[in-house]
Amino acid sequence: MKSYEVNFDGLVGPTHNYGGLSYGNVASQSNSQQSSNPKEAALQGLAKMKALMDMGFQQGVLAPQERPDVAALRRLGFAGSDAQVIQQAAKEAMPLLVASCSASSMWVANAATVSPSADTADGRVHFTAANLNCKYHRSIEHPTTSRVLGAMFANQHHFAHHAALPAVAQFGDEGAANHTRFCRAYGEAGVEFFVFGRSAFDTRYPAPQKYPARQTLEASQAVARLHGLREEGVVYAQQNPSVIDQGVFHNDVIAVGNGEVLFYHEDAFLETDKMLAELSSKLAKVGGKFQSVCVPRSAVTVDDAVRSYLFNSQLLSRPDGSMLLIVPEECRSNERVWQYLQGLTGAGGVIREVKVFDLKQSMQNGGGPACLRLRVALNETELAAVNPGVIMTAPLYDSLTQWVERHYRDRMTENDLADPQLLLECRGALDELTQILKLGAVYPFQIN
Ligand code: SUG
């Protein structure tokens, strides 16, 4: 049976702004308070989806969330009508209003961890929504994420959904940003690679000193258990704490894998050789031949990687078995990174081509091409069981582009977030979106 990797990209929400909310994420902190352009952000994301679809890749779309999240503000004690809640928060606790307005659900690599049916004990595709417990503005995403994923992958015969892990730092879970799957073919059993930043219960593991390690070993292990993965099909590795302290807040900022290939920076992991050997032997047991492409620090420094997002690229398999790397424009403007990429694609190795996309609006908050997509490996039958409303087609691209043009503002600052009119605009837009994507009622304002 045919199988595919389907990339579901997060559609940027109408409140996209630079709130400076993510300590440890260099771009988020350094662009704090700048004015953003939500319309441009959404169109840049849609252009990437369309381009990948046009190249023949399977592409889907994941809906944004209701923001401002008035219900979250009410839980923090703000009261009255919706407009009063927003106004009171703006007056008394602007950072909380900003957090409740973040469009951060667009980085859907953090929405969930997904295990394909070939890896799981019950033969279904398993999803665990990520609790994103490290940052308040992200921790409020998972209930809606679960409803949206449930509406997209609604067939219980093929899809199993797990609620987010307990919402405490010891089970901090950032979803697929710290998870990669290696396989010979998408429909065959593979090896799932979980990368954690620290252990919450075992003090023998080192931890970063400056910035938080968002993903714990115990969270990764819980996800593997929930999904029914075999021990022989799982590898755990620790991120190098010193790269977290240099701004690598997720592993997908320093490594990306696809098929049988891991593309990573020399400084990305602890005990790299042991980890590579384990990946290689476990993949061999399921018929795969592991290949690693290490980028040496002498060619690209960790700082270059953080600034350019070289590794936050999408590594995609082409029909001839070679691979294509989708990188952000920032890779072309970094001389060392661009030179490295020229050498890489010219060397006759597996990574043969690089395509550049302008994702500046997202990049300025620390989200590159890979952050914007959730990968779901599906066989033909499973793909047919996905809600067809969320699969990208030329007409859907047109509808979504027109929808963005109709509803999105082209400038957003902190003052705009305090405007109660914004809430009404967003709800109107999202109500229409759920019809376009055939999701049914998924937002709090549609349910309560
Ligand atoms: O969680 N930025 C996101 C970026 C997530 C990138 N995702 C992956 N690497 N997979 C984060 O730090 C910034 C929001 C703000 O500051 O307005 C933010 O949430």
Coordinates of C-alpha atoms and ligand atoms in Angstrom, one line a residue:
M1 CA 0.0 0.0 0.0
K2 CA 1.2 3.5 -0.8
S3 CA 2.2 5.7 2.1
Y4 CA 2.9 9.4 2.5
E5 CA 4.3 12.0 4.9
V6 CA 1.6 14.6 5.0
N7 CA 2.7 18.0 6.3
F8 CA -0.1 19.9 8.1
D9 CA 0.9 23.5 8.3
G10 CA -0.4 25.9 10.9
L11 CA -2.4 28.7 9.5
V12 CA -1.2 31.9 11.1
G13 CA -4.0 33.4 13.3
P14 CA -5.3 37.0 12.9
T15 CA -3.6 38.2 16.2
H16 CA 0.0 37.4 15.1
N17 CA 2.1 39.8 17.2
Y18 CA 5.6 40.1 18.7
G19 CA 4.9 39.8 22.4
G20 CA 8.4 38.9 23.6
L21 CA 6.9 36.0 25.4
S22 CA 9.4 33.2 25.0
Y23 CA 12.4 33.5 27.3
G24 CA 15.2 31.4 25.8
N25 CA 14.0 32.0 22.2
V26 CA 16.3 34.6 20.9
A27 CA 14.1 35.9 18.0
S28 CA 11.0 36.2 20.2
Q29 CA 13.0 38.2 22.8
S30 CA 14.8 40.5 20.3
N31 CA 11.8 41.4 18.3
S32 CA 9.6 42.1 21.3
Q33 CA 7.2 45.0 20.9
Q34 CA 7.9 45.5 17.2
S35 CA 4.8 45.9 15.1
S36 CA 3.8 42.8 13.2
N37 CA 1.8 42.1 10.0
P38 CA -0.7 39.3 10.5
K39 CA -1.9 39.4 6.9
E40 CA 1.5 39.0 5.5
A41 CA 2.4 36.3 8.0
A42 CA -0.6 34.2 7.0
L43 CA 0.0 34.7 3.3
Q44 CA 3.7 33.7 3.7
G45 CA 2.6 30.5 5.3
L46 CA 0.0 29.8 2.7
A47 CA 2.5 30.4 -0.1
K48 CA 4.7 27.7 1.4
M49 CA 1.8 25.3 1.6
K50 CA 0.8 26.0 -2.0
A51 CA 4.4 25.6 -3.2
L52 CA 4.8 22.2 -1.6
M53 CA 1.5 21.1 -2.9
D54 CA 2.5 22.2 -6.4
M55 CA 5.8 20.2 -6.1
G56 CA 3.7 17.1 -5.5
F57 CA 3.9 16.8 -1.8
Q58 CA 0.8 15.9 0.4
Q59 CA -0.1 19.1 2.2
G60 CA -2.7 19.8 4.8
V61 CA -3.7 22.8 7.0
L62 CA -4.2 23.1 10.7
A63 CA -6.5 25.9 12.0
P64 CA -5.4 28.7 14.3
Q65 CA -7.0 29.3 17.8
E66 CA -9.4 31.7 19.2
R67 CA -7.5 34.7 20.5
P68 CA -7.8 36.8 22.6
D69 CA -8.5 33.8 24.8
V70 CA -11.1 35.5 27.0
A71 CA -11.8 32.3 28.9
A72 CA -8.2 32.1 29.9
L73 CA -8.3 35.7 31.2
R74 CA -11.5 34.8 33.2
R75 CA -9.6 31.9 34.8
L76 CA -7.1 34.5 36.0
G77 CA -9.8 36.6 37.7
F78 CA -10.8 39.2 35.0
A79 CA -14.6 39.5 34.9
G80 CA -17.5 41.3 33.3
S81 CA -18.5 41.2 29.6
D82 CA -15.9 40.0 27.1
A83 CA -15.0 43.6 26.3
Q84 CA -14.6 44.4 30.0
V85 CA -12.4 41.4 30.5
I86 CA -10.1 42.6 27.8
Q87 CA -10.1 46.2 29.0
Q88 CA -9.4 45.3 32.6
A89 CA -6.5 43.1 31.6
A90 CA -5.1 45.8 29.3
K91 CA -5.2 48.2 32.2
E92 CA -4.0 46.0 35.0
A93 CA -1.9 43.2 33.5
M94 CA -0.8 43.9 29.9
P95 CA 1.6 40.9 29.7
L96 CA -1.3 38.6 30.5
L97 CA -3.5 40.2 27.7
V98 CA -0.5 39.8 25.3
A99 CA -0.1 36.2 26.3
S100 CA -3.9 35.5 25.8
C101 CA -3.6 37.1 22.3
S102 CA -0.6 35.1 21.1
A103 CA -1.0 33.4 17.7
S104 CA 1.7 30.9 18.8
S105 CA -0.5 27.9 17.9
M106 CA 0.7 28.5 14.3
W107 CA 3.9 26.6 15.2
V108 CA 2.2 23.2 15.0
A109 CA 5.4 21.2 15.3
N110 CA 4.6 21.9 18.9
A111 CA 0.9 20.9 18.7
A112 CA 1.4 17.2 19.3
T113 CA 3.6 14.1 18.9
V114 CA 2.4 11.7 16.2
S115 CA 3.2 8.1 15.9
P116 CA 2.3 6.4 12.6
S117 CA 0.3 3.2 12.6
A118 CA 3.2 1.0 11.6
D119 CA 4.9 1.8 14.9
T120 CA 2.1 1.4 17.4
A121 CA 0.8 -1.6 19.2
D122 CA -2.8 -1.3 18.1
G123 CA -2.0 -0.3 14.5
R124 CA -3.6 3.1 14.7
V125 CA -2.0 6.5 14.3
H126 CA -1.5 8.0 17.7
F127 CA -1.6 11.7 18.6
T128 CA -0.7 13.2 22.0
A129 CA -1.4 16.9 22.3
A130 CA 1.6 18.8 23.8
N131 CA 1.0 20.5 27.2
L132 CA 3.6 23.2 26.2
N133 CA 3.9 23.7 29.9
C134 CA 7.0 25.8 29.8
K135 CA 5.3 29.1 28.7
Y136 CA 2.0 30.3 29.9
H137 CA 0.9 31.6 26.4
R138 CA 1.5 28.2 24.9
S139 CA 0.1 26.1 27.8
I140 CA -3.4 27.4 26.9
E141 CA -3.2 25.8 23.4
H142 CA -3.8 22.1 24.0
P143 CA -7.5 21.9 24.7
T144 CA -8.4 23.5 21.4
T145 CA -5.5 21.7 19.7
S146 CA -7.1 18.4 20.8
R147 CA -10.5 19.4 19.5
V148 CA -9.0 20.5 16.1
L149 CA -7.0 17.3 15.8
G150 CA -10.1 15.4 16.7
A151 CA -12.1 17.1 14.0
M152 CA -9.3 16.5 11.4
F153 CA -8.6 12.9 12.3
A154 CA -12.0 11.8 13.4
N155 CA -12.1 8.1 12.4
Q156 CA -11.6 6.1 15.6
H157 CA -10.7 3.0 13.7
H158 CA -7.6 4.6 12.3
F159 CA -6.8 7.5 14.8
A160 CA -6.2 7.5 18.6
H161 CA -6.0 10.8 20.5
H162 CA -4.5 11.3 23.9
A163 CA -5.0 14.3 26.1
A164 CA -1.9 16.4 27.0
L165 CA 0.3 15.1 29.8
P166 CA -0.1 16.5 33.3
A167 CA 0.5 20.2 33.2
V168 CA 3.6 20.4 35.4
A169 CA 7.1 21.2 34.5
Q170 CA 8.2 17.6 35.3
F171 CA 6.2 16.5 32.3
G172 CA 7.0 19.5 30.0
D173 CA 6.2 18.3 26.5
E174 CA 6.8 20.3 23.3
G175 CA 5.4 17.8 20.8
A176 CA 7.0 16.9 17.5
A177 CA 9.7 19.7 17.8
N178 CA 11.6 17.2 19.9
H179 CA 10.6 14.1 18.0
T180 CA 11.7 12.6 14.7
R181 CA 11.0 9.4 13.0
F182 CA 13.3 7.3 10.9
C183 CA 12.1 4.7 8.5
R184 CA 12.9 3.1 5.1
A185 CA 9.4 3.9 3.8
Y186 CA 6.7 5.9 5.6
G187 CA 4.3 3.0 5.8
E188 CA 6.9 0.6 7.3
A189 CA 7.8 0.3 11.0
G190 CA 10.4 2.9 11.9
V191 CA 12.5 4.2 14.8
E192 CA 11.1 7.1 16.8
F193 CA 13.7 9.4 18.2
F194 CA 12.8 11.5 21.3
V195 CA 15.2 14.3 22.3
F196 CA 14.8 15.7 25.8
G197 CA 16.4 18.7 27.4
R198 CA 16.6 17.4 31.0
S199 CA 15.3 14.7 33.3
A200 CA 12.8 15.8 36.0
F201 CA 13.4 12.9 38.3
D202 CA 16.9 11.7 37.7
T203 CA 19.6 14.1 38.9
R204 CA 22.4 12.4 37.0
Y205 CA 21.4 14.1 33.8
P206 CA 22.9 17.6 33.3
A207 CA 20.7 20.6 32.6
P208 CA 21.2 24.0 31.1
Q209 CA 22.2 26.8 33.4
K210 CA 20.6 29.9 31.7
Y211 CA 17.6 29.0 29.6
P212 CA 14.9 26.4 30.4
A213 CA 15.0 22.9 29.0
R214 CA 11.4 22.6 27.9
Q215 CA 11.2 18.9 27.2
T216 CA 11.7 16.3 29.9
L217 CA 12.8 12.7 29.5
E218 CA 9.8 11.6 31.5
A219 CA 7.4 13.4 29.2
S220 CA 9.0 11.7 26.1
Q221 CA 8.8 8.3 27.8
A222 CA 5.1 8.8 28.7
V223 CA 4.3 9.7 25.1
A224 CA 6.1 6.5 23.9
R225 CA 4.1 4.5 26.4
L226 CA 0.8 6.1 25.5
H227 CA 1.4 5.4 21.8
G228 CA 2.3 1.7 22.4
L229 CA 5.8 2.0 20.9
R230 CA 8.1 -1.0 21.1
E231 CA 11.4 -0.5 23.0
E232 CA 13.2 -1.7 19.9
G233 CA 11.5 1.1 17.9
V234 CA 12.5 4.0 20.2
V235 CA 15.8 5.9 20.9
Y236 CA 16.1 8.7 23.5
A237 CA 18.9 11.3 23.4
Q238 CA 19.7 14.3 25.4
Q239 CA 20.1 17.7 23.8
N240 CA 23.4 19.3 24.7
P241 CA 22.5 21.7 27.6
S242 CA 25.0 24.3 26.3
V243 CA 23.2 24.7 23.0
I244 CA 19.9 25.3 24.9
D245 CA 21.8 28.1 26.7
Q246 CA 22.7 29.5 23.3
G247 CA 19.1 29.7 22.2
V248 CA 18.3 26.2 20.9
F249 CA 15.0 26.0 22.8
H250 CA 13.7 23.0 20.7
N251 CA 15.8 20.3 19.1
D252 CA 14.3 21.2 15.7
V253 CA 16.4 24.3 15.9
I254 CA 19.6 22.2 15.6
A255 CA 18.6 18.9 13.9
V256 CA 16.1 17.5 11.4
G257 CA 15.5 14.0 10.2
N258 CA 13.5 12.3 7.5
G259 CA 13.5 8.8 6.0
E260 CA 16.8 7.2 6.9
V261 CA 18.6 10.6 7.2
L262 CA 19.5 12.7 10.2
F263 CA 20.9 16.2 9.4
Y264 CA 22.4 17.7 12.6
H265 CA 24.9 20.1 14.1
E266 CA 28.0 18.7 15.6
D267 CA 27.1 20.3 19.0
A268 CA 23.4 19.3 19.0
F269 CA 23.5 16.2 21.4
L270 CA 25.2 14.6 24.3
E271 CA 26.9 11.2 23.7
T272 CA 26.4 11.6 20.0
D273 CA 28.3 8.5 18.9
K274 CA 26.4 6.2 21.2
M275 CA 23.1 7.7 20.0
L276 CA 24.1 7.4 16.3
A277 CA 25.1 3.7 16.8
E278 CA 21.7 3.0 18.5
L279 CA 19.8 4.7 15.7
S280 CA 21.7 2.8 13.2
S281 CA 21.3 -0.6 14.8
K282 CA 17.6 -0.1 15.6
L283 CA 16.8 1.1 12.1
A284 CA 18.8 -1.8 10.6
K285 CA 16.4 -4.2 12.5
V286 CA 13.5 -2.8 10.5
G287 CA 15.4 -3.0 7.2
G288 CA 16.6 0.6 7.1
K289 CA 20.1 2.0 6.5
F290 CA 20.7 5.0 8.8
Q291 CA 22.7 7.9 7.3
S292 CA 23.8 10.9 9.3
V293 CA 24.9 14.3 7.9
C294 CA 26.9 16.2 10.5
V295 CA 27.4 19.9 10.1
P296 CA 30.7 20.8 11.7
R297 CA 31.0 23.8 14.0
S298 CA 34.0 25.0 11.9
A299 CA 31.6 25.5 9.0
V300 CA 28.4 26.7 10.8
T301 CA 28.5 27.8 14.4
V302 CA 25.6 27.3 16.9
D303 CA 25.0 31.0 16.7
D304 CA 24.7 30.8 12.9
A305 CA 22.2 27.9 13.3
V306 CA 20.1 29.9 15.8
R307 CA 20.1 33.0 13.6
S308 CA 19.6 31.4 10.2
Y309 CA 17.4 28.4 11.3
L310 CA 19.4 26.1 8.9
F311 CA 18.1 23.1 10.8
N312 CA 14.6 24.3 11.2
S313 CA 14.2 23.2 7.6
Q314 CA 11.9 20.7 6.1
L315 CA 13.8 17.7 4.7
L316 CA 11.6 16.1 2.1
S317 CA 11.9 12.9 0.1
R318 CA 11.6 13.2 -3.7
P319 CA 10.4 10.3 -5.9
D320 CA 13.9 9.5 -7.0
G321 CA 15.0 8.9 -3.3
S322 CA 17.0 12.1 -3.1
M323 CA 16.0 14.9 -0.6
L324 CA 15.0 18.5 -0.8
L325 CA 15.7 21.0 2.0
I326 CA 13.1 23.8 2.5
V327 CA 15.0 26.7 4.3
P328 CA 14.0 30.2 5.3
E329 CA 15.4 33.3 3.5
E330 CA 17.6 33.9 6.6
C331 CA 19.8 31.0 5.4
R332 CA 20.6 32.8 2.2
S333 CA 21.5 36.0 4.0
N334 CA 24.0 34.2 6.3
E335 CA 27.2 33.8 4.2
R336 CA 28.6 30.8 6.1
V337 CA 25.3 28.9 6.0
W338 CA 24.7 29.6 2.4
Q339 CA 28.2 28.5 1.4
Y340 CA 27.7 25.4 3.4
L341 CA 24.4 24.6 1.6
Q342 CA 26.0 25.2 -1.8
G343 CA 28.7 22.7 -0.8
L344 CA 26.2 20.2 0.6
T345 CA 23.9 20.1 -2.5
G346 CA 26.9 20.0 -4.9
A347 CA 28.6 17.1 -3.1
G348 CA 26.3 14.4 -4.7
G349 CA 25.0 13.3 -1.3
V350 CA 21.4 12.5 -0.4
I351 CA 20.4 16.2 0.1
R352 CA 20.4 17.5 -3.5
E353 CA 18.4 20.7 -3.6
V354 CA 17.6 23.7 -1.4
K355 CA 14.5 25.9 -1.8
V356 CA 14.2 29.2 0.0
F357 CA 11.0 30.7 1.4
D358 CA 10.3 34.1 2.9
L359 CA 8.7 33.4 6.3
K360 CA 10.0 36.5 8.0
Q361 CA 6.9 37.2 10.0
S362 CA 7.1 33.9 11.7
M363 CA 10.9 33.8 11.9
Q364 CA 10.9 37.0 13.9
N365 CA 9.1 35.0 16.7
G366 CA 11.5 32.1 16.3
G367 CA 9.4 29.9 14.0
G368 CA 10.9 28.5 10.7
P369 CA 9.6 26.2 8.0
A370 CA 9.8 23.1 10.3
C371 CA 8.0 24.8 13.2
L372 CA 5.1 25.6 11.0
R373 CA 4.3 22.0 10.1
L374 CA 3.1 18.8 11.8
R375 CA 4.2 15.7 10.0
V376 CA 1.8 12.8 9.9
A377 CA 2.8 9.6 8.1
L378 CA -0.2 8.0 6.7
N379 CA -1.0 5.1 4.4
E380 CA -3.5 5.4 1.6
T381 CA -6.5 4.1 3.7
E382 CA -5.6 6.4 6.5
L383 CA -5.2 9.4 4.2
A384 CA -8.7 8.7 2.8
A385 CA -10.0 8.8 6.4
V386 CA -8.7 12.3 7.1
N387 CA -11.3 15.1 7.0
P388 CA -11.0 16.1 3.4
G389 CA -11.7 19.7 4.3
V390 CA -8.2 20.2 5.7
I391 CA -6.3 18.7 2.7
M392 CA -4.7 21.5 0.6
T393 CA -6.0 21.9 -2.9
A394 CA -5.8 24.8 -5.4
P395 CA -9.4 25.8 -4.6
L396 CA -8.8 25.6 -0.9
Y397 CA -5.7 27.7 -1.2
D398 CA -7.7 30.3 -3.1
S399 CA -10.5 30.3 -0.5
L400 CA -8.0 30.6 2.4
T401 CA -6.1 33.5 0.7
Q402 CA -9.3 35.4 0.1
W403 CA -10.4 34.7 3.7
V404 CA -7.1 36.2 4.9
E405 CA -7.4 39.2 2.6
R406 CA -10.9 39.8 4.0
H407 CA -10.3 39.4 7.7
Y408 CA -6.7 40.1 8.6
R409 CA -5.2 43.4 9.6
D410 CA -1.8 44.4 8.1
R411 CA -0.4 45.9 11.3
M412 CA -0.6 44.9 14.9
T413 CA 0.9 46.4 18.0
E414 CA 0.2 46.1 21.7
N415 CA -2.5 48.8 21.6
D416 CA -4.4 46.9 19.0
L417 CA -4.6 43.9 21.3
A418 CA -6.6 46.0 23.8
D419 CA -9.2 46.8 21.2
P420 CA -12.3 44.7 22.0
Q421 CA -13.3 45.0 18.3
L422 CA -10.4 42.6 17.6
L423 CA -12.1 39.8 19.5
L424 CA -15.3 40.2 17.4
E425 CA -13.2 40.3 14.1
C426 CA -11.3 37.2 15.1
R427 CA -14.4 35.2 16.1
G428 CA -16.2 36.2 12.8
A429 CA -13.1 35.1 10.8
L430 CA -12.8 31.8 12.7
D431 CA -16.4 31.0 12.4
E432 CA -16.1 31.3 8.7
L433 CA -12.9 29.3 8.7
T434 CA -14.5 26.3 10.4
Q435 CA -17.0 26.2 7.6
I436 CA -14.2 26.4 4.9
L437 CA -12.2 23.6 6.6
K438 CA -15.4 21.6 7.5
L439 CA -14.3 21.3 11.1
G440 CA -17.6 21.8 12.9
A441 CA -17.6 23.6 16.3
V442 CA -14.1 23.5 17.8
Y443 CA -13.6 27.0 19.4
P444 CA -14.8 27.9 22.9
F445 CA -17.0 30.7 21.4
Q446 CA -18.8 28.0 19.3
I447 CA -19.2 25.5 22.0
N448 CA -20.1 27.5 25.1
Ligands
SUG1 O1 7.4 28.4 21.5 N1 7.6 31.4 19.8 C1 7.5 30.0 19.8 C2 8.3 29.5 18.6 C3 8.0 28.0 18.4 C4 8.9 27.4 17.4 N2 8.7 26.1 17.2 C5 9.6 25.1 17.0 N3 10.8 25.3 17.1 N4 9.1 23.9 16.6 C6 8.0 29.4 21.1 O2 9.0 29.9 21.6 C7 6.9 33.7 20.6 C8 5.7 34.4 20.8 C9 5.9 35.9 21.1 O3 7.0 36.2 21.7 O4 5.1 36.7 20.8 C10 6.7 32.2 20.6 O5 5.9 31.7 21.2

